[in-house]
């Protein structure tokens, strides 16, 4: 959207995509839009959902926009918007690690991709989840949780009490030899309000189909070991006893239906698709570390669904319901029907001209330099799963607090002026951990100019680009 907006303003723009698909989570599985108050959404964001609605011809039902949609349809809309705006798109162009940026003083001069291509520009924008351009630019950034004292915030740091997606029954995290089960940290958790370098859980937003003609069986991951999900087996037995019935599928994964007999599947409950505690090294990790963590998330998620579908410890009725779904055959067709985007809920965050804080989404709602609005609740997923002194297990970090519609200032996407003067950061923007939302496509973005004239170097002088989007 940054690239589209810049091009519509009459600028020459290039969009550099490190992978093979456009749209990140908006086309990578997050099809159940976290919109908060619909009246707040406007500008380019609203246009996207309106265009998606036209693909489904929802005007027949007296509707204007489609908030829930299929990933392939969302990506088609984005491609059309980019083509209409005449944005040049360069796929598989990832910034070269460590030496991918040339800078003089506060001026970013050139971006170099892994294949040696050089992009020069008068303005750069880092619209990635990882903030790799941001990190190389010399601009101050952080990750993890601030302490409650740093900005005077009641929601910051380690949580004293985590009521949501929590174990509601005692479940032992130890095996017969008194060793911790997989997926449990020994703890203990730090004192409430303490800062740390831990980030909320990532996951894959799976797209499943309940149409037998359009679904595939859950794949068995290499090296699958059912013992990895022993804690889940114990939880199912304990919940069956507590409820007086067998849990249903919607209690172990969140099922959000989208068109054509499909669903966007998200985390639900204390042990689900969120891979708790395994994202901590991702934000500031090198490319090899990020790849290892990404692949580990794939393996965990495949194993989780395979466990639910086949393990004899899963109650028969739940297993039957899970097997009534499968990977959507017509989604992510070039990636074995697996989402092409890991849900990186948060990673690096710039410390820029203005840091969005808890007060900015709860009490200090208006800004003189507003460029957009938000209304989805302040939402962080669990950060760690620890053994407790009484021999049980506890999740820590989930936080869901309602907000009043608030404004976002231009200053949150620009670095401090003594650090960089031609860089915009619309995604890994300047905010504390508790004002960062994990809903990347639930924001209203209005006009802000994000590109300038530039050219693509390395033997192709004369081509135009606005690199680093």
Tab-separated table of C-alpha atoms in Angstrom:
chain	number	residue	atom	x	y	z
A	1	UNK	CA	0.000	0.000	0.000
A	2	UNK	CA	2.962	2.320	0.584
A	3	UNK	CA	4.105	1.643	-2.970
A	4	UNK	CA	0.610	2.153	-4.408
A	5	UNK	CA	0.110	5.406	-2.537
A	6	UNK	CA	3.475	6.794	-3.623
A	7	UNK	CA	2.828	5.926	-7.254
A	8	UNK	CA	-0.641	7.445	-7.165
A	9	UNK	CA	0.948	10.673	-6.004
A	10	UNK	CA	2.878	10.710	-9.279
A	11	UNK	CA	6.144	9.292	-7.975
A	12	UNK	CA	8.333	6.607	-9.551
A	13	UNK	CA	8.193	3.601	-7.227
A	14	UNK	CA	9.720	0.138	-6.993
A	15	UNK	CA	8.534	-2.522	-4.580
A	16	UNK	CA	11.169	-5.015	-3.425
A	17	UNK	CA	9.711	-8.301	-2.208
A	18	UNK	CA	12.164	-10.782	-0.643
A	19	UNK	CA	9.881	-13.738	-1.360
A	20	UNK	CA	7.567	-14.811	-4.146
A	21	UNK	CA	4.216	-13.422	-2.987
A	22	UNK	CA	2.756	-10.010	-2.251
A	23	UNK	CA	0.770	-8.942	0.784
A	24	UNK	CA	2.415	-10.600	3.778
A	25	UNK	CA	-0.206	-11.793	6.248
A	26	UNK	CA	-3.038	-10.079	4.352
A	27	UNK	CA	-2.605	-12.743	1.671
A	28	UNK	CA	-0.718	-15.315	3.735
A	29	UNK	CA	-3.531	-16.683	5.875
A	30	UNK	CA	-4.924	-13.812	7.916
A	31	UNK	CA	-8.221	-13.641	6.062
A	32	UNK	CA	-10.367	-12.912	9.121
A	33	UNK	CA	-9.732	-9.181	9.304
A	34	UNK	CA	-9.332	-7.778	12.822
A	35	UNK	CA	-11.198	-4.600	12.004
A	36	UNK	CA	-12.284	-3.304	15.410
A	37	UNK	CA	-14.813	-0.566	14.601
A	38	UNK	CA	-15.528	-0.690	10.880
A	39	UNK	CA	-16.375	3.005	10.781
A	40	UNK	CA	-12.728	3.796	11.555
A	41	UNK	CA	-11.337	2.148	8.439
A	42	UNK	CA	-10.839	4.403	5.461
A	43	UNK	CA	-8.410	5.459	2.773
A	44	UNK	CA	-6.371	2.847	0.937
A	45	UNK	CA	-7.213	0.098	3.431
A	46	UNK	CA	-10.943	0.480	2.873
A	47	UNK	CA	-10.392	0.502	-0.890
A	48	UNK	CA	-8.673	-2.881	-0.654
A	49	UNK	CA	-11.635	-4.458	1.145
A	50	UNK	CA	-14.058	-2.761	-1.251
A	51	UNK	CA	-12.183	-4.233	-4.225
A	52	UNK	CA	-12.213	-7.656	-2.587
A	53	UNK	CA	-15.970	-7.309	-2.175
A	54	UNK	CA	-16.344	-6.612	-5.870
A	55	UNK	CA	-14.520	-9.870	-6.631
A	56	UNK	CA	-17.234	-11.680	-4.691
A	57	UNK	CA	-20.008	-9.521	-6.187
A	58	UNK	CA	-21.320	-8.858	-2.685
A	59	UNK	CA	-23.308	-5.920	-3.958
A	60	UNK	CA	-25.946	-8.581	-4.643
A	61	UNK	CA	-26.412	-8.778	-0.878
A	62	UNK	CA	-26.551	-5.011	-0.290
A	63	UNK	CA	-22.965	-5.015	1.060
A	64	UNK	CA	-20.084	-2.763	0.050
A	65	UNK	CA	-16.932	-4.440	1.332
A	66	UNK	CA	-15.675	-7.937	2.174
A	67	UNK	CA	-13.808	-8.183	5.456
A	68	UNK	CA	-13.297	-11.967	5.245
A	69	UNK	CA	-11.839	-13.330	2.014
A	70	UNK	CA	-9.651	-16.014	0.456
A	71	UNK	CA	-5.876	-15.364	0.334
A	72	UNK	CA	-5.680	-15.914	-3.420
A	73	UNK	CA	-8.367	-13.275	-3.971
A	74	UNK	CA	-6.602	-10.764	-1.726
A	75	UNK	CA	-3.337	-11.214	-3.595
A	76	UNK	CA	-5.088	-10.811	-6.935
A	77	UNK	CA	-6.499	-7.473	-5.765
A	78	UNK	CA	-3.085	-6.251	-4.612
A	79	UNK	CA	-1.507	-7.200	-7.934
A	80	UNK	CA	-4.168	-5.257	-9.780
A	81	UNK	CA	-3.694	-2.189	-7.584
A	82	UNK	CA	0.072	-2.253	-8.143
A	83	UNK	CA	-0.320	-2.713	-11.894
A	84	UNK	CA	-2.820	0.118	-12.187
A	85	UNK	CA	-0.470	2.421	-10.256
A	86	UNK	CA	2.433	1.306	-12.470
A	87	UNK	CA	4.580	0.192	-9.560
A	88	UNK	CA	7.603	-1.846	-10.629
A	89	UNK	CA	7.669	-5.038	-8.558
A	90	UNK	CA	10.904	-6.972	-8.006
A	91	UNK	CA	10.309	-10.420	-6.538
A	92	UNK	CA	13.034	-12.387	-4.725
A	93	UNK	CA	14.932	-9.193	-3.953
A	94	UNK	CA	16.070	-9.441	-0.337
A	95	UNK	CA	18.454	-6.867	1.097
A	96	UNK	CA	21.990	-8.215	1.367
A	97	UNK	CA	22.778	-9.224	4.926
A	98	UNK	CA	24.935	-6.774	6.924
A	99	UNK	CA	26.280	-4.962	3.823
A	100	UNK	CA	23.059	-4.151	2.023
A	101	UNK	CA	22.945	-0.401	2.530
A	102	UNK	CA	25.087	2.577	1.627
A	103	UNK	CA	24.650	5.663	3.767
A	104	UNK	CA	26.317	9.038	4.061
A	105	UNK	CA	25.556	10.981	7.206
A	106	UNK	CA	21.805	10.852	7.631
A	107	UNK	CA	21.175	10.071	3.944
A	108	UNK	CA	20.434	6.553	2.729
A	109	UNK	CA	22.024	6.362	-0.713
A	110	UNK	CA	21.582	2.839	-2.051
A	111	UNK	CA	20.120	-0.537	-1.193
A	112	UNK	CA	21.915	-3.677	-2.397
A	113	UNK	CA	20.080	-6.981	-2.755
A	114	UNK	CA	21.541	-10.459	-2.419
A	115	UNK	CA	22.057	-10.800	-6.169
A	116	UNK	CA	24.121	-7.610	-6.244
A	117	UNK	CA	21.459	-5.341	-7.723
A	118	UNK	CA	21.772	-1.753	-6.529
A	119	UNK	CA	18.722	0.446	-5.982
A	120	UNK	CA	19.311	4.170	-5.511
A	121	UNK	CA	16.569	6.461	-4.296
A	122	UNK	CA	15.794	9.787	-2.710
A	123	UNK	CA	13.397	8.080	-0.284
A	124	UNK	CA	13.353	4.568	1.155
A	125	UNK	CA	10.625	2.815	3.143
A	126	UNK	CA	10.925	-0.306	5.303
A	127	UNK	CA	7.535	-2.027	5.112
A	128	UNK	CA	8.771	-5.432	6.264
A	129	UNK	CA	7.852	-7.307	9.434
A	130	UNK	CA	11.537	-7.912	10.231
A	131	UNK	CA	12.913	-4.386	9.793
A	132	UNK	CA	16.145	-5.537	8.130
A	133	UNK	CA	16.552	-2.255	6.232
A	134	UNK	CA	15.811	-0.393	9.456
A	135	UNK	CA	18.516	-2.358	11.284
A	136	UNK	CA	21.170	-1.626	8.660
A	137	UNK	CA	20.290	2.054	8.477
A	138	UNK	CA	21.829	2.832	11.858
A	139	UNK	CA	18.483	4.020	13.204
A	140	UNK	CA	17.741	3.136	16.823
A	141	UNK	CA	15.455	0.138	17.315
A	142	UNK	CA	14.409	-2.323	19.978
A	143	UNK	CA	12.414	-5.526	20.471
A	144	UNK	CA	10.805	-7.382	23.359
A	145	UNK	CA	8.988	-5.813	26.293
A	146	UNK	CA	9.692	-2.528	28.025
A	147	UNK	CA	9.363	-2.398	31.803
A	148	UNK	CA	6.287	-0.794	33.300
A	149	UNK	CA	8.563	1.937	34.700
A	150	UNK	CA	10.116	2.968	31.375
A	151	UNK	CA	7.030	4.755	30.054
A	152	UNK	CA	4.827	4.534	33.150
A	153	UNK	CA	2.553	1.848	31.700
A	154	UNK	CA	0.372	-0.576	33.612
A	155	UNK	CA	0.298	-3.056	30.721
A	156	UNK	CA	4.052	-3.209	30.096
A	157	UNK	CA	6.473	-5.957	31.014
A	158	UNK	CA	5.826	-9.410	32.435
A	159	UNK	CA	2.185	-9.962	33.345
A	160	UNK	CA	1.155	-10.778	36.890
A	161	UNK	CA	-2.022	-12.542	35.752
A	162	UNK	CA	-2.832	-13.975	32.314
A	163	UNK	CA	-6.518	-14.956	32.127
A	164	UNK	CA	-6.900	-15.670	28.401
A	165	UNK	CA	-5.674	-18.796	26.577
A	166	UNK	CA	-4.719	-20.186	29.948
A	167	UNK	CA	-4.734	-23.659	31.515
A	168	UNK	CA	-8.005	-23.779	33.460
A	169	UNK	CA	-7.214	-27.149	35.005
A	170	UNK	CA	-3.997	-28.396	36.646
A	171	UNK	CA	-1.840	-30.284	34.136
A	172	UNK	CA	1.532	-31.695	35.127
A	173	UNK	CA	4.417	-30.583	32.891
A	174	UNK	CA	6.676	-33.443	34.015
A	175	UNK	CA	7.203	-36.957	32.691
A	176	UNK	CA	7.646	-40.084	34.801
A	177	UNK	CA	11.320	-39.202	35.345
A	178	UNK	CA	10.468	-35.710	36.643
A	179	UNK	CA	11.818	-34.115	33.466
A	180	UNK	CA	9.958	-31.283	31.777
A	181	UNK	CA	7.759	-32.181	28.853
A	182	UNK	CA	8.438	-30.599	25.448
A	183	UNK	CA	7.063	-27.064	24.917
A	184	UNK	CA	7.452	-26.085	28.606
A	185	UNK	CA	10.073	-23.673	29.970
A	186	UNK	CA	11.365	-24.333	33.490
A	187	UNK	CA	10.679	-20.761	34.606
A	188	UNK	CA	10.189	-19.078	36.936
A	189	UNK	CA	8.695	-16.023	35.303
A	190	UNK	CA	10.180	-12.687	36.296
A	191	UNK	CA	8.513	-10.173	38.579
A	192	UNK	CA	5.443	-8.358	37.159
A	193	UNK	CA	6.348	-5.325	35.074
A	194	UNK	CA	9.859	-6.565	34.326
A	195	UNK	CA	11.351	-5.866	30.895
A	196	UNK	CA	12.706	-8.682	28.736
A	197	UNK	CA	13.761	-9.473	25.174
A	198	UNK	CA	10.954	-11.967	24.612
A	199	UNK	CA	8.242	-11.502	21.977
A	200	UNK	CA	4.756	-12.921	21.645
A	201	UNK	CA	4.186	-16.257	19.928
A	202	UNK	CA	4.191	-16.559	16.147
A	203	UNK	CA	2.073	-19.032	14.237
A	204	UNK	CA	0.782	-19.948	10.800
A	205	UNK	CA	-2.752	-18.863	9.968
A	206	UNK	CA	-3.796	-22.051	8.222
A	207	UNK	CA	-6.412	-22.018	5.472
A	208	UNK	CA	-8.440	-25.222	5.722
A	209	UNK	CA	-11.297	-26.474	3.571
A	210	UNK	CA	-14.268	-28.609	4.601
A	211	UNK	CA	-15.061	-29.392	0.954
A	212	UNK	CA	-13.852	-32.974	0.299
A	213	UNK	CA	-13.197	-32.056	-3.329
A	214	UNK	CA	-10.949	-29.157	-2.292
A	215	UNK	CA	-9.080	-30.490	0.733
A	216	UNK	CA	-5.895	-32.441	1.322
A	217	UNK	CA	-4.888	-34.588	4.294
A	218	UNK	CA	-2.742	-32.992	6.983
A	219	UNK	CA	0.902	-33.732	6.136
A	220	UNK	CA	3.080	-35.684	8.554
A	221	UNK	CA	6.208	-33.632	9.279
A	222	UNK	CA	9.655	-35.215	8.998
A	223	UNK	CA	10.840	-36.621	12.298
A	224	UNK	CA	7.348	-36.462	13.787
A	225	UNK	CA	7.331	-37.460	17.461
A	226	UNK	CA	3.943	-37.617	19.209
A	227	UNK	CA	5.710	-37.074	22.554
A	228	UNK	CA	6.137	-33.454	21.533
A	229	UNK	CA	2.380	-33.032	22.100
A	230	UNK	CA	2.129	-34.947	25.375
A	231	UNK	CA	1.051	-31.785	27.192
A	232	UNK	CA	-1.828	-31.408	24.723
A	233	UNK	CA	-2.882	-35.023	25.276
A	234	UNK	CA	-3.006	-34.414	29.033
A	235	UNK	CA	-4.901	-31.163	28.530
A	236	UNK	CA	-7.566	-32.885	26.408
A	237	UNK	CA	-8.089	-35.535	29.103
A	238	UNK	CA	-8.299	-32.919	31.861
A	239	UNK	CA	-10.678	-30.702	29.867
A	240	UNK	CA	-12.939	-33.663	29.085
A	241	UNK	CA	-13.225	-34.312	32.809
A	242	UNK	CA	-13.770	-30.618	33.637
A	243	UNK	CA	-16.402	-30.016	30.946
A	244	UNK	CA	-18.144	-33.366	31.284
A	245	UNK	CA	-17.800	-33.756	27.505
A	246	UNK	CA	-15.165	-34.019	24.813
A	247	UNK	CA	-13.725	-30.692	23.569
A	248	UNK	CA	-14.779	-29.637	20.082
A	249	UNK	CA	-12.453	-28.429	17.338
A	250	UNK	CA	-13.291	-24.758	17.890
A	251	UNK	CA	-11.893	-25.118	21.422
A	252	UNK	CA	-8.455	-26.239	20.220
A	253	UNK	CA	-8.205	-23.937	17.176
A	254	UNK	CA	-10.125	-20.784	16.293
A	255	UNK	CA	-12.254	-21.422	13.191
A	256	UNK	CA	-13.148	-18.271	11.237
A	257	UNK	CA	-15.104	-19.120	8.117
A	258	UNK	CA	-14.298	-17.414	4.835
A	259	UNK	CA	-15.902	-17.882	1.395
A	260	UNK	CA	-16.174	-21.182	-0.454
A	261	UNK	CA	-16.246	-23.618	2.469
A	262	UNK	CA	-12.890	-22.522	3.857
A	263	UNK	CA	-11.709	-21.172	7.193
A	264	UNK	CA	-8.871	-19.081	8.528
A	265	UNK	CA	-7.523	-21.103	11.461
A	266	UNK	CA	-5.891	-19.330	14.401
A	267	UNK	CA	-4.720	-20.110	17.915
A	268	UNK	CA	-7.331	-21.027	20.538
A	269	UNK	CA	-6.733	-22.108	24.111
A	270	UNK	CA	-3.580	-22.816	26.139
A	271	UNK	CA	-1.974	-25.274	23.689
A	272	UNK	CA	-2.716	-24.628	20.047
A	273	UNK	CA	-1.135	-23.254	16.875
A	274	UNK	CA	0.798	-20.525	18.728
A	275	UNK	CA	4.344	-21.831	19.125
A	276	UNK	CA	4.892	-20.256	22.517
A	277	UNK	CA	8.412	-19.305	23.529
A	278	UNK	CA	10.051	-20.156	20.210
A	279	UNK	CA	10.022	-16.716	18.568
A	280	UNK	CA	12.386	-14.921	20.952
A	281	UNK	CA	15.519	-15.144	18.809
A	282	UNK	CA	13.793	-14.129	15.583
A	283	UNK	CA	13.642	-10.306	15.771
A	284	UNK	CA	17.367	-9.555	15.795
A	285	UNK	CA	18.558	-12.874	14.403
A	286	UNK	CA	20.562	-13.267	11.213
A	287	UNK	CA	19.041	-14.822	8.101
A	288	UNK	CA	20.154	-18.336	9.080
A	289	UNK	CA	18.536	-17.976	12.510
A	290	UNK	CA	15.305	-16.692	10.996
A	291	UNK	CA	15.202	-19.581	8.522
A	292	UNK	CA	15.732	-22.130	11.296
A	293	UNK	CA	12.954	-20.620	13.433
A	294	UNK	CA	10.584	-20.407	10.435
A	295	UNK	CA	11.139	-24.073	9.551
A	296	UNK	CA	10.726	-25.082	13.197
A	297	UNK	CA	7.332	-23.338	13.207
A	298	UNK	CA	6.329	-25.263	10.083
A	299	UNK	CA	7.340	-28.550	11.700
A	300	UNK	CA	5.526	-27.766	14.964
A	301	UNK	CA	2.304	-26.739	13.215
A	302	UNK	CA	2.261	-29.712	10.876
A	303	UNK	CA	2.837	-31.969	13.868
A	304	UNK	CA	0.051	-30.334	15.838
A	305	UNK	CA	-2.576	-30.972	13.161
A	306	UNK	CA	-1.232	-34.467	12.477
A	307	UNK	CA	-1.463	-35.202	16.210
A	308	UNK	CA	-5.096	-34.046	16.356
A	309	UNK	CA	-5.977	-36.037	13.254
A	310	UNK	CA	-4.265	-39.334	14.114
A	311	UNK	CA	-3.115	-39.744	17.710
A	312	UNK	CA	-5.138	-42.344	19.660
A	313	UNK	CA	-5.111	-40.077	22.743
A	314	UNK	CA	-7.309	-37.572	20.909
A	315	UNK	CA	-11.003	-38.340	21.595
A	316	UNK	CA	-12.706	-39.971	18.614
A	317	UNK	CA	-15.354	-37.274	18.144
A	318	UNK	CA	-12.761	-34.488	18.100
A	319	UNK	CA	-10.563	-36.460	15.735
A	320	UNK	CA	-13.461	-37.003	13.364
A	321	UNK	CA	-14.276	-33.292	13.352
A	322	UNK	CA	-10.636	-32.341	12.690
A	323	UNK	CA	-10.479	-34.804	9.808
A	324	UNK	CA	-13.572	-33.203	8.310
A	325	UNK	CA	-11.188	-30.427	7.277
A	326	UNK	CA	-7.914	-30.410	5.357
A	327	UNK	CA	-5.469	-28.090	3.657
A	328	UNK	CA	-7.269	-26.034	1.011
A	329	UNK	CA	-6.182	-27.480	-2.305
A	330	UNK	CA	-6.587	-24.198	-4.206
A	331	UNK	CA	-4.588	-21.995	-1.814
A	332	UNK	CA	-0.800	-21.592	-1.686
A	333	UNK	CA	-0.521	-23.941	-4.625
A	334	UNK	CA	3.189	-23.274	-5.181
A	335	UNK	CA	4.059	-24.042	-1.540
A	336	UNK	CA	2.430	-27.446	-1.005
A	337	UNK	CA	-0.735	-25.636	0.104
A	338	UNK	CA	1.087	-24.201	3.101
A	339	UNK	CA	0.912	-20.451	3.922
A	340	UNK	CA	3.834	-18.557	2.421
A	341	UNK	CA	3.989	-16.145	5.366
A	342	UNK	CA	4.787	-16.853	9.012
A	343	UNK	CA	2.719	-14.644	11.320
A	344	UNK	CA	5.514	-12.492	12.715
A	345	UNK	CA	3.333	-10.672	15.187
A	346	UNK	CA	6.142	-8.390	16.259
A	347	UNK	CA	9.877	-8.176	15.673
A	348	UNK	CA	12.139	-5.123	15.575
A	349	UNK	CA	10.536	-1.777	16.408
A	350	UNK	CA	12.045	1.575	15.542
A	351	UNK	CA	12.631	4.076	18.344
A	352	UNK	CA	11.795	7.113	16.281
A	353	UNK	CA	10.681	10.720	16.405
A	354	UNK	CA	7.663	9.669	18.500
A	355	UNK	CA	7.077	6.412	20.383
A	356	UNK	CA	3.441	5.275	20.494
A	357	UNK	CA	2.603	4.209	24.050
A	358	UNK	CA	-0.265	2.829	26.083
A	359	UNK	CA	-1.675	6.312	26.657
A	360	UNK	CA	-1.866	6.912	22.899
A	361	UNK	CA	-4.393	4.105	22.433
A	362	UNK	CA	-6.359	4.700	25.631
A	363	UNK	CA	-6.399	8.341	26.700
A	364	UNK	CA	-4.270	10.645	24.513
A	365	UNK	CA	-6.182	9.788	21.345
A	366	UNK	CA	-5.773	12.824	19.043
A	367	UNK	CA	-2.647	13.787	17.114
A	368	UNK	CA	-1.862	16.991	15.158
A	369	UNK	CA	-0.074	15.051	12.391
A	370	UNK	CA	-2.546	12.181	12.015
A	371	UNK	CA	-2.025	9.792	9.087
A	372	UNK	CA	-4.331	6.962	10.139
A	373	UNK	CA	-6.515	5.480	12.857
A	374	UNK	CA	-6.841	2.239	14.753
A	375	UNK	CA	-9.586	0.688	16.866
A	376	UNK	CA	-8.744	-2.993	17.340
A	377	UNK	CA	-8.116	-3.876	20.970
A	378	UNK	CA	-4.636	-3.895	22.445
A	379	UNK	CA	-3.820	-7.523	21.822
A	380	UNK	CA	-0.712	-9.567	22.579
A	381	UNK	CA	-0.501	-13.360	22.474
A	382	UNK	CA	1.242	-15.464	25.103
A	383	UNK	CA	4.990	-15.060	25.379
A	384	UNK	CA	6.086	-17.981	27.528
A	385	UNK	CA	4.834	-21.237	29.030
A	386	UNK	CA	6.405	-22.074	32.373
A	387	UNK	CA	6.253	-24.760	35.030
A	388	UNK	CA	4.831	-23.455	38.303
A	389	UNK	CA	6.107	-24.229	41.833
A	390	UNK	CA	2.978	-26.262	42.584
A	391	UNK	CA	3.699	-28.738	39.780
A	392	UNK	CA	1.371	-27.306	37.138
A	393	UNK	CA	1.934	-25.235	34.016
A	394	UNK	CA	1.063	-21.625	33.212
A	395	UNK	CA	1.049	-19.445	30.090
A	396	UNK	CA	2.215	-15.841	30.503
A	397	UNK	CA	1.837	-12.741	28.390
A	398	UNK	CA	-1.561	-12.787	26.709
A	399	UNK	CA	-3.133	-9.365	27.028
A	400	UNK	CA	-6.412	-8.164	25.505
A	401	UNK	CA	-7.564	-4.690	26.490
A	402	UNK	CA	-10.246	-2.675	24.730
A	403	UNK	CA	-9.387	0.716	23.245
A	404	UNK	CA	-11.195	3.812	22.019
A	405	UNK	CA	-10.550	4.696	18.350
A	406	UNK	CA	-7.240	6.514	18.281
A	407	UNK	CA	-5.135	8.480	15.808
A	408	UNK	CA	-1.663	7.574	14.575
A	409	UNK	CA	0.891	10.367	14.060
A	410	UNK	CA	3.256	10.758	11.129
A	411	UNK	CA	6.103	11.010	13.657
A	412	UNK	CA	5.781	7.307	14.500
A	413	UNK	CA	7.003	6.275	11.037
A	414	UNK	CA	10.014	8.604	10.814
A	415	UNK	CA	13.399	8.150	12.535
A	416	UNK	CA	14.992	10.735	14.773
A	417	UNK	CA	16.275	13.447	12.465
A	418	UNK	CA	19.899	13.076	13.527
A	419	UNK	CA	19.810	9.385	12.518
A	420	UNK	CA	18.144	9.307	9.078
A	421	UNK	CA	16.308	11.878	6.981
A	422	UNK	CA	15.092	9.876	3.965
A	423	UNK	CA	13.648	6.742	5.552
A	424	UNK	CA	10.017	5.937	6.337
A	425	UNK	CA	9.090	2.977	8.546
A	426	UNK	CA	5.347	2.244	8.150
A	427	UNK	CA	5.429	-1.349	9.513
A	428	UNK	CA	8.191	-1.869	12.138
A	429	UNK	CA	7.231	1.594	13.339
A	430	UNK	CA	8.044	3.417	16.545
A	431	UNK	CA	5.933	1.999	19.378
A	432	UNK	CA	6.310	0.216	22.663
A	433	UNK	CA	5.449	-3.462	22.937
A	434	UNK	CA	1.989	-2.867	24.389
A	435	UNK	CA	0.765	-0.468	21.731
A	436	UNK	CA	1.818	-2.773	18.887
A	437	UNK	CA	-1.182	-4.691	17.576
A	438	UNK	CA	-0.873	-8.153	16.040
A	439	UNK	CA	-3.471	-7.241	13.378
A	440	UNK	CA	-1.502	-6.048	10.339
A	441	UNK	CA	-4.480	-5.552	8.053
A	442	UNK	CA	-6.847	-3.865	10.488
A	443	UNK	CA	-5.624	-0.290	10.146
A	444	UNK	CA	-7.018	2.720	8.350
A	445	UNK	CA	-4.244	4.396	6.374
A	446	UNK	CA	-4.778	7.776	4.787
A	447	UNK	CA	-2.633	9.704	2.320
A	448	UNK	CA	1.011	9.978	3.251
A	449	UNK	CA	3.686	10.356	0.614
A	450	UNK	CA	6.185	7.555	0.637
A	451	UNK	CA	8.399	7.710	-2.433
A	452	UNK	CA	10.656	9.957	-4.453
A	453	UNK	CA	12.347	9.753	-7.836
A	454	UNK	CA	15.168	7.233	-7.987
A	455	UNK	CA	16.759	4.717	-10.289
A	456	UNK	CA	17.840	1.117	-10.362
A	457	UNK	CA	21.577	0.750	-10.839
A	458	UNK	CA	23.879	-2.156	-11.711
A	459	UNK	CA	23.921	-1.706	-15.449
A	460	UNK	CA	20.261	-0.717	-15.855
A	461	UNK	CA	20.466	3.044	-15.484
A	462	UNK	CA	17.304	4.907	-16.358
A	463	UNK	CA	14.870	2.526	-14.682
A	464	UNK	CA	12.963	4.160	-11.862
A	465	UNK	CA	12.459	2.887	-8.340
A	466	UNK	CA	11.662	3.881	-4.811
A	467	UNK	CA	13.597	1.186	-3.088
A	468	UNK	CA	13.172	-0.513	0.249
A	469	UNK	CA	9.375	-0.801	0.471
